[in-house]
Short mmCIF file of C-alpha atoms and ligand atoms in Angstrom, two decimals:
data_model
loop_
_atom_site.label_atom_id
_atom_site.label_comp_id
_atom_site.label_asym_id
_atom_site.label_seq_id
_atom_site.Cartn_x
_atom_site.Cartn_y
_atom_site.Cartn_z
CA UNK A 1 -6.62 14.79 8.70
CA UNK A 2 -7.64 12.58 11.54
CA UNK A 3 -4.88 13.00 14.13
CA UNK A 4 -5.41 15.70 16.75
CA UNK A 5 -2.55 17.50 18.47
CA UNK A 6 -3.14 15.25 21.50
CA UNK A 7 -2.92 12.11 19.33
CA UNK A 8 0.36 13.31 17.89
CA UNK A 9 1.72 14.03 21.36
CA UNK A 10 0.82 10.52 22.42
CA UNK A 11 2.61 9.03 19.42
CA UNK A 12 5.74 11.10 20.00
CA UNK A 13 5.77 10.35 23.72
CA UNK A 14 5.25 6.59 23.44
CA UNK A 15 7.03 5.85 20.17
CA UNK A 16 9.67 8.58 19.85
CA UNK A 17 11.89 8.03 16.80
CA UNK A 18 9.70 5.16 15.61
CA UNK A 19 7.15 7.74 14.41
CA UNK A 20 7.33 9.91 11.31
CA UNK A 21 4.67 12.42 10.41
CA UNK A 22 3.73 13.19 6.81
CA UNK A 23 6.00 10.39 5.67
CA UNK A 24 5.91 9.87 1.87
CA UNK A 25 4.64 6.38 1.12
CA UNK A 26 6.73 6.42 -2.04
CA UNK A 27 9.60 5.49 0.29
CA UNK A 28 7.75 2.41 1.50
CA UNK A 29 6.29 0.86 -1.63
CA UNK A 30 7.94 -1.02 -4.47
CA UNK A 31 6.15 1.20 -6.98
CA UNK A 32 7.93 4.19 -5.45
CA UNK A 33 4.78 6.34 -5.64
CA UNK A 34 2.20 7.56 -3.17
CA UNK A 35 1.42 10.54 -0.96
CA UNK A 36 2.24 10.86 2.72
CA UNK A 37 1.03 8.82 5.66
CA UNK A 38 -0.25 11.19 8.32
CA UNK A 39 1.82 9.18 10.78
CA UNK A 40 3.96 6.16 10.02
CA UNK A 41 5.00 4.07 13.00
CA UNK A 42 7.55 1.27 12.91
CA UNK A 43 7.27 -0.48 16.28
CA UNK A 44 10.47 -2.17 17.41
CA UNK A 45 8.88 -5.19 18.99
CA UNK A 46 5.67 -7.07 19.52
CA UNK A 47 4.87 -5.26 22.77
CA UNK A 48 5.16 -1.90 21.02
CA UNK A 49 2.87 -3.09 18.26
CA UNK A 50 0.23 -4.27 20.73
CA UNK A 51 0.46 -0.98 22.62
CA UNK A 52 0.03 0.97 19.39
CA UNK A 53 -3.04 -0.98 18.24
CA UNK A 54 -4.70 -0.71 21.65
CA UNK A 55 -3.91 3.02 21.83
CA UNK A 56 -5.40 3.60 18.36
CA UNK A 57 -8.53 1.66 19.37
CA UNK A 58 -8.95 3.75 22.56
CA UNK A 59 -8.49 7.00 20.65
CA UNK A 60 -10.60 5.94 17.69
CA UNK A 61 -7.72 6.48 15.27
CA UNK A 62 -7.84 4.81 11.87
CA UNK A 63 -4.85 2.61 11.15
CA UNK A 64 -3.60 0.22 8.55
CA UNK A 65 -0.70 -2.17 8.32
CA UNK A 66 1.75 -2.31 5.45
CA UNK A 67 3.96 -5.30 4.87
CA UNK A 68 6.85 -4.99 2.43
CA UNK A 69 4.86 -2.58 0.26
CA UNK A 70 5.40 -4.87 -2.71
CA UNK A 71 1.78 -5.21 -3.77
CA UNK A 72 0.55 -1.82 -2.69
CA UNK A 73 -0.36 1.30 -4.62
CA UNK A 74 -0.91 4.38 -2.48
CA UNK A 75 -2.82 7.24 -4.10
CA UNK A 76 -1.15 10.66 -4.32
CA UNK A 77 -3.27 12.18 -1.53
CA UNK A 78 -1.71 9.79 0.97
CA UNK A 79 -3.21 7.95 3.94
CA UNK A 80 -5.09 9.47 6.89
CA UNK A 81 -4.36 8.14 10.35
CA UNK A 82 -1.63 5.75 11.40
CA UNK A 83 0.25 3.47 9.03
CA UNK A 84 1.97 0.63 10.86
CA UNK A 85 5.10 -0.98 9.42
CA UNK A 86 5.98 -4.44 10.65
CA UNK A 87 9.44 -4.83 9.22
CA UNK A 88 11.30 -4.09 12.50
CA UNK A 89 9.15 -6.18 14.83
CA UNK A 90 7.99 -9.73 14.09
CA UNK A 91 11.19 -10.94 12.44
CA UNK A 92 11.54 -14.39 13.97
CA UNK A 93 11.57 -17.69 12.14
CA UNK A 94 12.01 -21.11 13.73
CA UNK A 95 11.36 -24.82 13.43
CA UNK A 96 8.37 -25.71 15.56
CA UNK A 97 7.70 -29.37 14.81
CA UNK A 98 9.06 -32.17 16.97
CA UNK A 99 11.56 -34.68 15.53
CA UNK A 100 11.02 -35.33 11.85
CA UNK A 101 7.98 -33.09 11.59
CA UNK A 102 8.40 -30.44 8.90
CA UNK A 103 6.78 -27.54 10.64
CA UNK A 104 7.96 -24.00 11.04
CA UNK A 105 6.69 -20.69 12.29
CA UNK A 106 7.56 -17.39 10.65
CA UNK A 107 6.54 -14.04 12.03
CA UNK A 108 4.72 -11.61 9.78
CA UNK A 109 7.63 -9.22 9.21
CA UNK A 110 9.94 -11.96 7.86
CA UNK A 111 10.65 -11.62 4.15
CA UNK A 112 8.97 -14.33 2.14
CA UNK A 113 12.33 -15.05 0.48
CA UNK A 114 13.92 -15.67 3.89
CA UNK A 115 11.18 -18.19 4.62
CA UNK A 116 11.88 -19.93 1.30
CA UNK A 117 15.61 -20.10 2.02
CA UNK A 118 15.13 -21.20 5.64
CA UNK A 119 12.82 -24.05 4.67
CA UNK A 120 15.10 -25.27 1.87
CA UNK A 121 18.19 -25.18 4.12
CA UNK A 122 16.33 -27.16 6.75
CA UNK A 123 15.23 -29.82 4.27
CA UNK A 124 11.60 -28.78 4.21
CA UNK A 125 9.83 -28.97 0.90
CA UNK A 126 6.80 -27.00 -0.24
CA UNK A 127 7.80 -23.33 -0.11
CA UNK A 128 9.58 -23.08 -3.45
CA UNK A 129 6.43 -21.94 -5.23
CA UNK A 130 7.08 -18.60 -3.52
CA UNK A 131 10.66 -18.16 -4.74
CA UNK A 132 11.01 -14.69 -6.22
CA UNK A 133 7.78 -13.28 -4.78
CA UNK A 134 8.69 -10.09 -2.93
CA UNK A 135 7.15 -8.91 0.32
CA UNK A 136 6.68 -10.27 3.79
CA UNK A 137 5.09 -13.39 5.24
CA UNK A 138 2.18 -11.36 6.67
CA UNK A 139 1.39 -9.72 3.35
CA UNK A 140 1.78 -13.02 1.51
CA UNK A 141 -0.75 -14.70 3.83
CA UNK A 142 -3.29 -11.87 3.52
CA UNK A 143 -2.95 -11.90 -0.29
CA UNK A 144 -2.69 -15.68 -0.51
CA UNK A 145 0.40 -14.99 -2.62
CA UNK A 146 1.34 -17.58 -5.14
CA UNK A 147 2.24 -18.60 -8.62
CA UNK A 148 1.20 -21.42 -10.90
CA UNK A 149 3.30 -23.68 -8.67
CA UNK A 150 1.28 -23.13 -5.51
CA UNK A 151 0.06 -20.61 -2.99
CA UNK A 152 0.17 -19.84 0.71
CA UNK A 153 -3.10 -21.67 1.34
CA UNK A 154 -1.36 -24.94 0.37
CA UNK A 155 1.15 -24.75 3.22
CA UNK A 156 -0.42 -22.71 5.99
CA UNK A 157 -1.54 -24.56 9.10
CA UNK A 158 -2.62 -21.71 11.35
CA UNK A 159 -2.04 -18.00 11.86
CA UNK A 160 -1.49 -16.01 15.01
CA UNK A 161 -3.27 -12.67 14.97
CA UNK A 162 -3.75 -9.52 16.92
CA UNK A 163 -7.37 -8.42 16.91
CA UNK A 164 -8.29 -4.74 16.50
CA UNK A 165 -9.16 -4.58 20.21
CA UNK A 166 -5.62 -5.67 21.13
CA UNK A 167 -6.39 -9.34 21.98
CA UNK A 168 -4.30 -12.18 20.57
CA UNK A 169 -5.80 -15.27 19.01
CA UNK A 170 -4.78 -18.21 16.80
CA UNK A 171 -6.88 -19.24 13.84
CA UNK A 172 -6.72 -22.63 12.28
CA UNK A 173 -6.54 -23.12 8.50
CA UNK A 174 -10.12 -24.44 8.64
CA UNK A 175 -11.42 -21.13 10.00
CA UNK A 176 -9.92 -19.13 7.14
CA UNK A 177 -11.21 -18.81 3.61
CA UNK A 178 -8.61 -18.70 0.86
CA UNK A 179 -9.14 -18.14 -2.83
CA UNK A 180 -7.08 -16.87 -5.75
CA UNK A 181 -4.95 -14.00 -4.27
CA UNK A 182 -7.44 -13.62 -1.43
CA UNK A 183 -7.85 -14.52 2.23
CA UNK A 184 -10.99 -13.78 4.22
CA UNK A 185 -11.20 -13.52 7.98
CA UNK A 186 -13.91 -15.44 9.80
CA UNK A 187 -17.12 -13.44 10.10
CA UNK A 188 -17.17 -10.94 12.92
CA UNK A 189 -13.39 -10.55 13.26
CA UNK A 190 -12.87 -7.76 10.78
CA UNK A 191 -13.88 -4.21 11.65
CA UNK A 192 -13.41 -2.63 8.25
CA UNK A 193 -11.34 -2.66 5.12
CA UNK A 194 -8.24 -1.54 6.98
CA UNK A 195 -8.79 -2.27 10.66
CA UNK A 196 -8.77 -6.01 10.26
CA UNK A 197 -6.84 -8.32 12.54
CA UNK A 198 -3.07 -8.16 12.08
CA UNK A 199 -1.37 -11.36 11.03
CA UNK A 200 1.41 -11.84 13.59
CA UNK A 201 2.80 -15.14 12.35
CA UNK A 202 2.10 -18.11 10.15
CA UNK A 203 2.67 -21.76 11.04
CA UNK A 204 3.55 -23.84 8.02
CA UNK A 205 3.36 -27.54 7.39
CA UNK A 206 5.86 -28.76 4.83
CA UNK A 207 7.29 -32.07 3.68
CA UNK A 208 10.74 -33.64 3.96
CA UNK A 209 13.07 -32.75 1.10
CA UNK A 210 16.73 -32.67 0.18
CA UNK A 211 18.33 -29.24 0.84
CA UNK A 212 20.54 -29.39 -2.26
CA UNK A 213 17.64 -30.37 -4.56
CA UNK A 214 15.46 -27.65 -3.06
CA UNK A 215 18.16 -25.01 -3.54
CA UNK A 216 18.69 -26.09 -7.18
CA UNK A 217 14.97 -25.97 -7.85
CA UNK A 218 14.75 -22.50 -6.28
CA UNK A 219 17.58 -21.26 -8.50
CA UNK A 220 15.83 -22.53 -11.62
CA UNK A 221 12.57 -20.84 -10.62
CA UNK A 222 14.37 -17.56 -9.94
CA UNK A 223 16.02 -17.70 -13.34
CA UNK A 224 12.75 -18.32 -15.19
CA UNK A 225 11.11 -15.46 -13.36
CA UNK A 226 13.86 -13.01 -14.12
CA UNK A 227 13.70 -13.91 -17.81
CA UNK A 228 9.98 -13.22 -18.14
CA UNK A 229 9.44 -10.36 -15.67
CA UNK A 230 10.81 -6.80 -15.54
CA UNK A 231 12.42 -7.12 -12.14
CA UNK A 232 14.89 -4.31 -12.78
CA UNK A 233 12.35 -1.47 -12.56
CA UNK A 234 10.03 -0.41 -9.72
CA UNK A 235 6.80 -2.41 -10.01
CA UNK A 236 4.22 -4.15 -7.86
CA UNK A 237 4.36 -7.57 -9.49
CA UNK A 238 1.48 -8.64 -11.67
CA UNK A 239 -0.91 -5.72 -11.71
CA UNK A 240 -4.15 -7.54 -12.60
CA UNK A 241 -5.56 -10.86 -11.50
CA UNK A 242 -5.76 -13.48 -14.18
CA UNK A 243 -9.34 -14.10 -15.32
CA UNK A 244 -10.77 -17.35 -13.92
CA UNK A 245 -10.50 -19.09 -17.29
CA UNK A 246 -9.15 -18.41 -20.72
CA UNK A 247 -6.32 -16.07 -21.52
CA UNK A 248 -4.14 -14.59 -18.77
CA UNK A 249 -4.13 -10.86 -18.02
CA UNK A 250 -0.66 -10.65 -19.58
CA UNK A 251 -1.86 -12.23 -22.82
CA UNK A 252 -4.95 -10.01 -23.04
CA UNK A 253 -2.99 -6.80 -22.47
CA UNK A 254 -0.32 -7.94 -24.90
CA UNK A 255 -2.92 -8.80 -27.57
CA UNK A 256 -4.52 -5.40 -27.03
CA UNK A 257 -1.21 -4.00 -28.25
CA UNK A 258 -0.47 -2.16 -25.05
CA UNK A 259 3.12 -3.24 -24.37
CA UNK A 260 5.28 -0.13 -24.17
CA UNK A 261 2.27 2.16 -23.74
CA UNK A 262 2.94 4.90 -21.20
CA UNK A 263 1.19 7.67 -19.30
CA UNK A 264 3.49 10.11 -17.53
CA UNK A 265 6.08 8.02 -15.72
CA UNK A 266 4.01 4.80 -15.83
CA UNK A 267 4.68 2.22 -18.52
CA UNK A 268 3.25 -1.15 -19.56
CA UNK A 269 6.33 -3.35 -19.45
CA UNK A 270 7.67 -4.55 -22.77
CA UNK A 271 8.80 -7.75 -21.14
CA UNK A 272 5.54 -8.76 -19.44
CA UNK A 273 2.34 -6.93 -20.23
CA UNK A 274 0.80 -7.52 -16.81
CA UNK A 275 3.48 -5.39 -15.17
CA UNK A 276 3.16 -1.63 -14.88
CA UNK A 277 6.58 -0.17 -14.17
CA UNK A 278 7.62 3.21 -12.88
CA UNK A 279 10.09 4.39 -15.50
CA UNK A 280 11.14 7.43 -13.52
CA UNK A 281 9.02 9.99 -11.88
CA UNK A 282 5.61 8.34 -12.04
CA UNK A 283 2.84 9.51 -9.75
CA UNK A 284 0.13 7.22 -8.45
CA UNK A 285 -2.18 9.20 -10.74
CA UNK A 286 -0.11 8.13 -13.78
CA UNK A 287 -0.33 4.50 -12.76
CA UNK A 288 -4.07 4.69 -12.09
CA UNK A 289 -4.66 6.41 -15.43
CA UNK A 290 -2.69 3.68 -17.21
CA UNK A 291 -4.60 1.05 -15.25
CA UNK A 292 -7.91 2.58 -16.43
CA UNK A 293 -6.67 2.73 -20.02
CA UNK A 294 -5.71 -0.95 -19.92
CA UNK A 295 -9.07 -1.93 -18.40
CA UNK A 296 -10.96 0.07 -21.01
CA UNK A 297 -8.99 -1.30 -23.94
CA UNK A 298 -9.22 -4.92 -22.79
CA UNK A 299 -12.93 -4.55 -22.14
CA UNK A 300 -13.62 -2.94 -25.51
CA UNK A 301 -11.75 -5.68 -27.33
CA UNK A 302 -12.56 -8.80 -25.34
CA UNK A 303 -15.48 -7.84 -23.00
CA UNK A 304 -13.37 -8.93 -20.05
CA UNK A 305 -13.11 -6.89 -16.84
CA UNK A 306 -9.59 -6.98 -15.47
CA UNK A 307 -9.49 -6.65 -11.71
CA UNK A 308 -6.36 -5.22 -10.06
CA UNK A 309 -4.37 -7.66 -7.98
CA UNK A 310 -2.47 -4.76 -6.49
CA UNK A 311 -4.11 -3.30 -3.40
CA UNK A 312 -5.00 0.36 -3.91
CA UNK A 313 -5.29 2.54 -0.81
CA UNK A 314 -5.27 6.17 0.27
CA UNK A 315 -7.12 9.18 -1.07
CA UNK A 316 -6.90 11.36 -4.16
CA UNK A 317 -5.21 14.73 -4.02
CA UNK A 318 -7.66 17.57 -3.32
N1 EPU B 1 2.12 -13.68 -21.91
C1 EPU B 1 2.01 -12.93 -23.04
N2 EPU B 1 2.40 -11.64 -23.02
C2 EPU B 1 2.91 -11.08 -21.91
C3 EPU B 1 3.02 -11.83 -20.72
C4 EPU B 1 2.62 -13.15 -20.74
O1 EPU B 1 1.56 -13.41 -24.08
O2 EPU B 1 3.27 -9.88 -21.97
C5 EPU B 1 1.73 -15.06 -21.93
C6 EPU B 1 2.90 -15.98 -21.70
O3 EPU B 1 3.61 -16.26 -22.87
C7 EPU B 1 2.24 -17.20 -21.12
C8 EPU B 1 1.03 -16.64 -20.38
O4 EPU B 1 0.83 -15.32 -20.87
O5 EPU B 1 1.78 -18.06 -22.13
C9 EPU B 1 1.22 -16.59 -18.88
O6 EPU B 1 2.34 -15.79 -18.56
P1 EPU B 1 3.26 -16.08 -17.28
O7 EPU B 1 3.80 -17.46 -17.38
O8 EPU B 1 4.21 -14.98 -17.13
O9 EPU B 1 2.24 -16.13 -16.07
P2 EPU B 1 1.16 -15.09 -15.58
O10 EPU B 1 -0.13 -15.81 -15.53
O11 EPU B 1 1.21 -13.82 -16.34
C10 EPU B 1 1.36 -15.75 -13.06
C11 EPU B 1 1.31 -14.95 -11.79
C12 EPU B 1 2.69 -14.36 -11.49
C13 EPU B 1 3.71 -15.50 -11.44
C14 EPU B 1 3.69 -16.27 -12.76
C15 EPU B 1 4.64 -17.45 -12.79
C16 EPU B 1 -0.89 -13.88 -11.60
C17 EPU B 1 -1.70 -12.68 -11.89
N3 EPU B 1 0.37 -13.85 -11.98
O12 EPU B 1 1.64 -14.80 -14.10
O13 EPU B 1 2.62 -13.74 -10.25
O14 EPU B 1 4.99 -14.98 -11.18
O15 EPU B 1 2.35 -16.75 -13.00
O16 EPU B 1 4.16 -18.47 -11.96
O17 EPU B 1 -1.38 -14.84 -11.00
C18 EPU B 1 2.34 -11.74 -9.05
O18 EPU B 1 1.44 -12.31 -8.45
O19 EPU B 1 2.69 -10.59 -8.77
C19 EPU B 1 2.95 -12.42 -10.15
C20 EPU B 1 3.78 -11.83 -10.96
#
């Protein structure tokens, strides 16, 4: 526990119904597992968010941001401190280029799928790689979300961010380091694993395209995805990163004969081996145990270490 009675009073006073104490994170993640957040705050607007971050800094409270919860696994012991949800604030999306320029700005809480649709409708080409990827723009930037067709790093021009001390700044693409499913802040900006700057918005640079062609392409991509991925059951997308070369994580897990293997409520999908699905009442412990089993089996057979792509946070149960 890290919130004192005085901290809780402050949260209630300044954020009222936007705060929930001991809120199960299973309600806020696609996996539908995870223990409680000590306090979960959903600020209504940007001002509220800034006030919250500054207040946490002054009081020395740990905090972390969750986006859509689509790539997040929270352990069963839950999360100490303040969890900040951005889905109510930061929902704007607009064209920002002049004339023919294909530029747009999307705030962090916008769903990535809304950004895809908005760009296609406005005849801007380049976002379709992200069709079907769940989650929010902020999360997608931090994870450098992508598929074989492209990734966020290909289209991002700059990001607006709120620093842990409450100051705003804008960082150019050149100042950021992107790699496979990874973005790194410039040195000195990040305080810790969780109290990093908050992505407030992304500015994107796209190319001219035909809205009808873009919509058709998006539909085809969506169809392919739904044929090869178990989108009908709670999951966090691909669970492991693909190794840098050679076989994909899905192929390795499949060849290890693990499709359909389950522990408790967690199951290796029969449709795509790199998906762990919650087939009912899984706990985070079930998923982590299955993750360890997969890693062990793949290592024993192929001497390859699979690294989770899913972000794992929170603490174990006592
Ligand atoms: N494969 C198997 N068995 C399986 C699954 C896949 O043999 O159970 C084989 C497929 O037949 C194919 C190869 O593995 O030859 C690659 O499979 P797939 O085309 O599904 O791509 P992937 O590498 O597994 C990546 C991304 C996905 C993204 C797809 C499509 C990673 C870790 N995964 O998957 O992203 O949707 O390409 O572009 O980069 C995600 O990030 O959450 C995610 C699902």
